[in-house]
mmCIF file of C-alpha atoms in Angstrom:
data_model
loop_
_atom_site.group_PDB
_atom_site.id
_atom_site.type_symbol
_atom_site.label_atom_id
_atom_site.label_comp_id
_atom_site.label_asym_id
_atom_site.label_seq_id
_atom_site.Cartn_x
_atom_site.Cartn_y
_atom_site.Cartn_z
ATOM 1 C CA UNK B 2 -14.379 14.313 -16.158
ATOM 2 C CA UNK B 3 -12.036 11.583 -17.383
ATOM 3 C CA UNK B 4 -9.664 11.141 -14.423
ATOM 4 C CA UNK B 5 -12.145 9.684 -11.879
ATOM 5 C CA UNK B 6 -13.395 7.248 -14.527
ATOM 6 C CA UNK B 7 -9.856 6.136 -15.368
ATOM 7 C CA UNK B 8 -9.071 5.712 -11.658
ATOM 8 C CA UNK B 9 -12.238 3.658 -11.205
ATOM 9 C CA UNK B 10 -11.434 1.527 -14.251
ATOM 10 C CA UNK B 11 -7.839 0.940 -13.087
ATOM 11 C CA UNK B 12 -9.033 -0.016 -9.597
ATOM 12 C CA UNK B 13 -11.595 -2.451 -11.014
ATOM 13 C CA UNK B 14 -8.912 -3.927 -13.281
ATOM 14 C CA UNK B 15 -6.320 -4.445 -10.562
ATOM 15 C CA UNK B 16 -8.755 -5.409 -7.789
ATOM 16 C CA UNK B 17 -8.361 -9.189 -8.278
ATOM 17 C CA UNK B 18 -4.586 -8.775 -7.936
ATOM 18 C CA UNK B 19 -4.559 -6.708 -4.734
ATOM 19 C CA UNK B 20 -3.202 -8.692 -1.791
ATOM 20 C CA UNK B 21 -6.120 -10.248 0.111
ATOM 21 C CA UNK B 22 -4.473 -9.087 3.341
ATOM 22 C CA UNK B 23 -4.935 -5.426 2.326
ATOM 23 C CA UNK B 24 -7.848 -3.934 4.231
ATOM 24 C CA UNK B 25 -7.352 -0.282 3.280
ATOM 25 C CA UNK B 26 -8.987 1.379 0.280
ATOM 26 C CA UNK B 27 -10.891 -1.833 -0.403
ATOM 27 C CA UNK B 28 -14.628 -1.904 -0.942
ATOM 28 C CA UNK B 29 -16.420 -3.567 1.975
ATOM 29 C CA UNK B 30 -13.318 -3.521 4.207
ATOM 30 C CA UNK B 31 -12.410 -1.259 7.097
ATOM 31 C CA UNK B 32 -10.050 -0.812 10.017
ATOM 32 C CA UNK B 33 -12.590 -2.751 12.078
ATOM 33 C CA UNK B 34 -12.253 -5.805 9.823
ATOM 34 C CA UNK B 35 -8.476 -5.630 10.089
ATOM 35 C CA UNK B 36 -8.478 -5.172 13.862
ATOM 36 C CA UNK B 37 -10.900 -8.056 14.378
ATOM 37 C CA UNK B 38 -8.645 -10.358 12.345
ATOM 38 C CA UNK B 39 -5.528 -9.241 14.282
ATOM 39 C CA UNK B 40 -7.402 -9.664 17.574
ATOM 40 C CA UNK B 41 -8.572 -13.148 16.572
ATOM 41 C CA UNK B 42 -4.975 -14.106 15.776
ATOM 42 C CA UNK B 43 -3.803 -12.860 19.170
ATOM 43 C CA UNK B 44 -6.584 -14.557 21.133
ATOM 44 C CA UNK B 45 -6.260 -17.873 19.307
ATOM 45 C CA UNK B 46 -2.553 -17.883 20.126
ATOM 46 C CA UNK B 47 -3.073 -16.851 23.730
ATOM 47 C CA UNK B 48 -5.512 -19.723 24.292
ATOM 48 C CA UNK B 49 -2.795 -22.309 23.669
ATOM 49 C CA UNK B 50 -0.706 -23.327 26.669
ATOM 50 C CA UNK B 51 2.978 -22.464 26.332
ATOM 51 C CA UNK B 52 2.330 -20.225 23.346
ATOM 52 C CA UNK B 53 3.859 -16.804 22.653
ATOM 53 C CA UNK B 54 2.173 -14.233 20.449
ATOM 54 C CA UNK B 55 4.261 -11.413 18.991
ATOM 55 C CA UNK B 56 3.063 -8.562 16.794
ATOM 56 C CA UNK B 57 5.146 -5.906 15.102
ATOM 57 C CA UNK B 58 3.283 -2.870 13.824
ATOM 58 C CA UNK B 59 4.865 -0.709 11.141
ATOM 59 C CA UNK B 60 3.776 2.574 9.678
ATOM 60 C CA UNK B 61 5.438 4.016 6.614
ATOM 61 C CA UNK B 62 5.918 7.580 7.831
ATOM 62 C CA UNK B 63 4.724 9.997 5.190
ATOM 63 C CA UNK B 64 4.345 7.013 2.890
ATOM 64 C CA UNK B 65 2.823 8.903 -0.005
ATOM 65 C CA UNK B 66 5.367 11.720 0.342
ATOM 66 C CA UNK B 67 8.397 9.440 0.395
ATOM 67 C CA UNK B 68 7.761 7.360 -2.721
ATOM 68 C CA UNK B 69 10.507 7.701 -5.279
ATOM 69 C CA UNK B 70 8.618 8.313 -8.510
ATOM 70 C CA UNK B 71 11.445 6.787 -10.547
ATOM 71 C CA UNK B 72 10.941 3.460 -8.753
ATOM 72 C CA UNK B 73 7.175 3.774 -9.154
ATOM 73 C CA UNK B 74 7.596 4.413 -12.890
ATOM 74 C CA UNK B 75 9.988 1.460 -13.281
ATOM 75 C CA UNK B 76 7.518 -0.816 -11.466
ATOM 76 C CA UNK B 77 4.647 0.505 -13.574
ATOM 77 C CA UNK B 78 6.585 -0.164 -16.776
ATOM 78 C CA UNK B 79 7.361 -3.705 -15.597
ATOM 79 C CA UNK B 80 3.689 -4.209 -14.791
ATOM 80 C CA UNK B 81 2.668 -2.993 -18.230
ATOM 81 C CA UNK B 82 5.249 -5.047 -20.129
ATOM 82 C CA UNK B 83 4.493 -8.170 -18.160
ATOM 83 C CA UNK B 84 0.738 -7.649 -18.319
ATOM 84 C CA UNK B 85 0.678 -7.675 -14.521
ATOM 85 C CA UNK B 86 -2.616 -6.811 -12.880
ATOM 86 C CA UNK B 87 -4.237 -6.631 -16.301
ATOM 87 C CA UNK B 88 -3.387 -2.952 -16.755
ATOM 88 C CA UNK B 89 -2.809 -2.084 -20.393
ATOM 89 C CA UNK B 90 0.419 -0.346 -21.464
ATOM 90 C CA UNK B 91 -1.626 2.700 -22.529
ATOM 91 C CA UNK B 92 -2.997 3.123 -19.009
ATOM 92 C CA UNK B 93 0.485 2.578 -17.565
ATOM 93 C CA UNK B 94 1.726 5.441 -19.753
ATOM 94 C CA UNK B 95 -1.180 7.605 -18.549
ATOM 95 C CA UNK B 96 -0.352 6.892 -14.878
ATOM 96 C CA UNK B 97 3.346 7.599 -15.506
ATOM 97 C CA UNK B 98 2.372 10.945 -17.030
ATOM 98 C CA UNK B 99 0.141 11.584 -13.992
ATOM 99 C CA UNK B 100 3.110 10.971 -11.662
ATOM 100 C CA UNK B 101 5.664 12.927 -13.714
ATOM 101 C CA UNK B 102 6.531 16.620 -13.630
ATOM 102 C CA UNK B 103 3.862 17.482 -11.072
ATOM 103 C CA UNK B 104 3.641 21.118 -10.087
ATOM 104 C CA UNK B 105 1.912 22.927 -7.294
ATOM 105 C CA UNK B 106 1.333 26.424 -6.031
ATOM 106 C CA UNK B 107 -0.350 27.964 -3.038
ATOM 107 C CA UNK B 108 -3.251 30.393 -3.027
ATOM 108 C CA UNK B 109 -3.641 32.759 -0.100
ATOM 109 C CA UNK B 110 -6.703 34.961 -0.359
ATOM 110 C CA UNK B 111 -6.452 36.195 -3.959
ATOM 111 C CA UNK B 112 -2.682 35.810 -4.365
ATOM 112 C CA UNK B 113 -0.928 32.816 -5.908
ATOM 113 C CA UNK B 114 2.646 31.712 -5.297
ATOM 114 C CA UNK B 115 4.956 30.717 -8.131
ATOM 115 C CA UNK B 116 4.598 27.187 -9.532
ATOM 116 C CA UNK B 117 7.076 24.695 -8.039
ATOM 117 C CA UNK B 118 7.939 21.318 -9.580
ATOM 118 C CA UNK B 119 7.590 18.538 -7.023
ATOM 119 C CA UNK B 120 10.501 16.161 -6.713
ATOM 120 C CA UNK B 121 8.774 13.111 -5.287
ATOM 121 C CA UNK B 122 5.672 11.540 -3.860
ATOM 122 C CA UNK B 123 2.385 10.105 -4.993
ATOM 123 C CA UNK B 124 -0.219 12.860 -4.909
ATOM 124 C CA UNK B 125 -2.625 12.635 -2.000
ATOM 125 C CA UNK B 126 -6.156 13.850 -2.388
ATOM 126 C CA UNK B 127 -6.349 12.454 -5.903
ATOM 127 C CA UNK B 128 -8.230 9.431 -7.165
ATOM 128 C CA UNK B 129 -5.082 7.785 -8.530
ATOM 129 C CA UNK B 130 -2.808 8.402 -5.503
ATOM 130 C CA UNK B 131 -4.069 5.580 -3.247
ATOM 131 C CA UNK B 132 -4.466 3.212 -6.201
ATOM 132 C CA UNK B 133 -0.891 3.846 -7.283
ATOM 133 C CA UNK B 134 0.383 3.336 -3.741
ATOM 134 C CA UNK B 135 -1.557 0.080 -3.323
ATOM 135 C CA UNK B 136 -0.587 -1.368 -6.682
ATOM 136 C CA UNK B 137 3.036 -0.326 -6.878
ATOM 137 C CA UNK B 138 4.368 0.000 -3.364
ATOM 138 C CA UNK B 139 2.599 -1.993 -0.672
ATOM 139 C CA UNK B 140 0.891 -4.753 -2.638
ATOM 140 C CA UNK B 141 3.951 -6.972 -2.917
ATOM 141 C CA UNK B 142 5.398 -6.291 0.549
ATOM 142 C CA UNK B 143 5.795 -9.577 2.410
ATOM 143 C CA UNK B 144 3.824 -11.628 -0.096
ATOM 144 C CA UNK B 145 6.104 -14.549 0.683
ATOM 145 C CA UNK B 146 5.779 -14.669 4.454
ATOM 146 C CA UNK B 147 8.611 -16.897 5.576
ATOM 147 C CA UNK B 148 6.900 -19.127 8.129
ATOM 148 C CA UNK B 149 3.469 -20.678 8.541
ATOM 149 C CA UNK B 150 3.091 -19.363 12.089
ATOM 150 C CA UNK B 151 3.456 -15.753 10.837
ATOM 151 C CA UNK B 152 0.628 -13.613 9.483
ATOM 152 C CA UNK B 153 0.550 -10.238 7.769
ATOM 153 C CA UNK B 154 -2.139 -7.550 7.731
ATOM 154 C CA UNK B 155 -2.014 -4.425 5.587
ATOM 155 C CA UNK B 156 -3.995 -1.224 5.923
ATOM 156 C CA UNK B 157 -2.845 1.222 3.255
ATOM 157 C CA UNK B 158 0.574 2.279 4.626
ATOM 158 C CA UNK B 159 0.369 0.314 7.881
ATOM 159 C CA UNK B 160 1.662 -3.234 7.981
ATOM 160 C CA UNK B 161 1.398 -5.649 10.903
ATOM 161 C CA UNK B 162 3.299 -8.914 11.239
ATOM 162 C CA UNK B 163 2.001 -11.401 13.785
ATOM 163 C CA UNK B 164 3.478 -14.628 15.057
ATOM 164 C CA UNK B 165 2.023 -17.397 17.221
ATOM 165 C CA UNK B 166 4.555 -19.981 18.301
ATOM 166 C CA UNK B 167 5.371 -22.383 21.084
ATOM 167 C CA UNK B 168 7.460 -20.759 23.781
ATOM 168 C CA UNK B 169 10.211 -23.303 23.167
ATOM 169 C CA UNK B 170 10.398 -22.562 19.408
ATOM 170 C CA UNK B 171 12.653 -19.916 17.943
ATOM 171 C CA UNK B 172 10.969 -16.783 16.659
ATOM 172 C CA UNK B 173 10.880 -16.329 12.904
ATOM 173 C CA UNK B 174 9.417 -12.844 12.886
ATOM 174 C CA UNK B 175 12.846 -11.239 12.392
ATOM 175 C CA UNK B 176 13.203 -13.042 9.040
ATOM 176 C CA UNK B 177 10.055 -11.304 7.826
ATOM 177 C CA UNK B 178 11.181 -7.954 9.171
ATOM 178 C CA UNK B 179 14.460 -8.406 7.296
ATOM 179 C CA UNK B 180 12.507 -9.205 4.121
ATOM 180 C CA UNK B 181 10.375 -6.104 4.607
#
């Protein structure tokens, strides 16, 4: 079967380019690793006198279902032309084909519904779905965190922004939320 091998090859190719703050769908990483890092950030801030710790947790509702394939394809083409993430143009074309003109039908007992062309989303339950989401959508979110006292954690479609600051300092977390 070719598809799982291609997905594995693409993941190995892009792995060095995946944001180091991404804990989801990463070998050797888990929600526990992410939560420990967030907890450490909170505790280290709370230990300082006069310090305020703020965290904003986001969840892209139906993240895989809401992706506009046209934007995904445009980003994939840019990645291929610019040699981003080391993915060859041929593989980019293969992934674009994978995302395009997807159809589905439902089977109930021995009866099948008519085929319906899907209008959006990155297919869940496939090998390429999470890879596509990581590489195209969430990987570049908040890569340029605005302030040194802000941190970002990513877990697939969840993103957390944390800030430790002196009580007397202005918060900068809104700048990052605006950027997001």
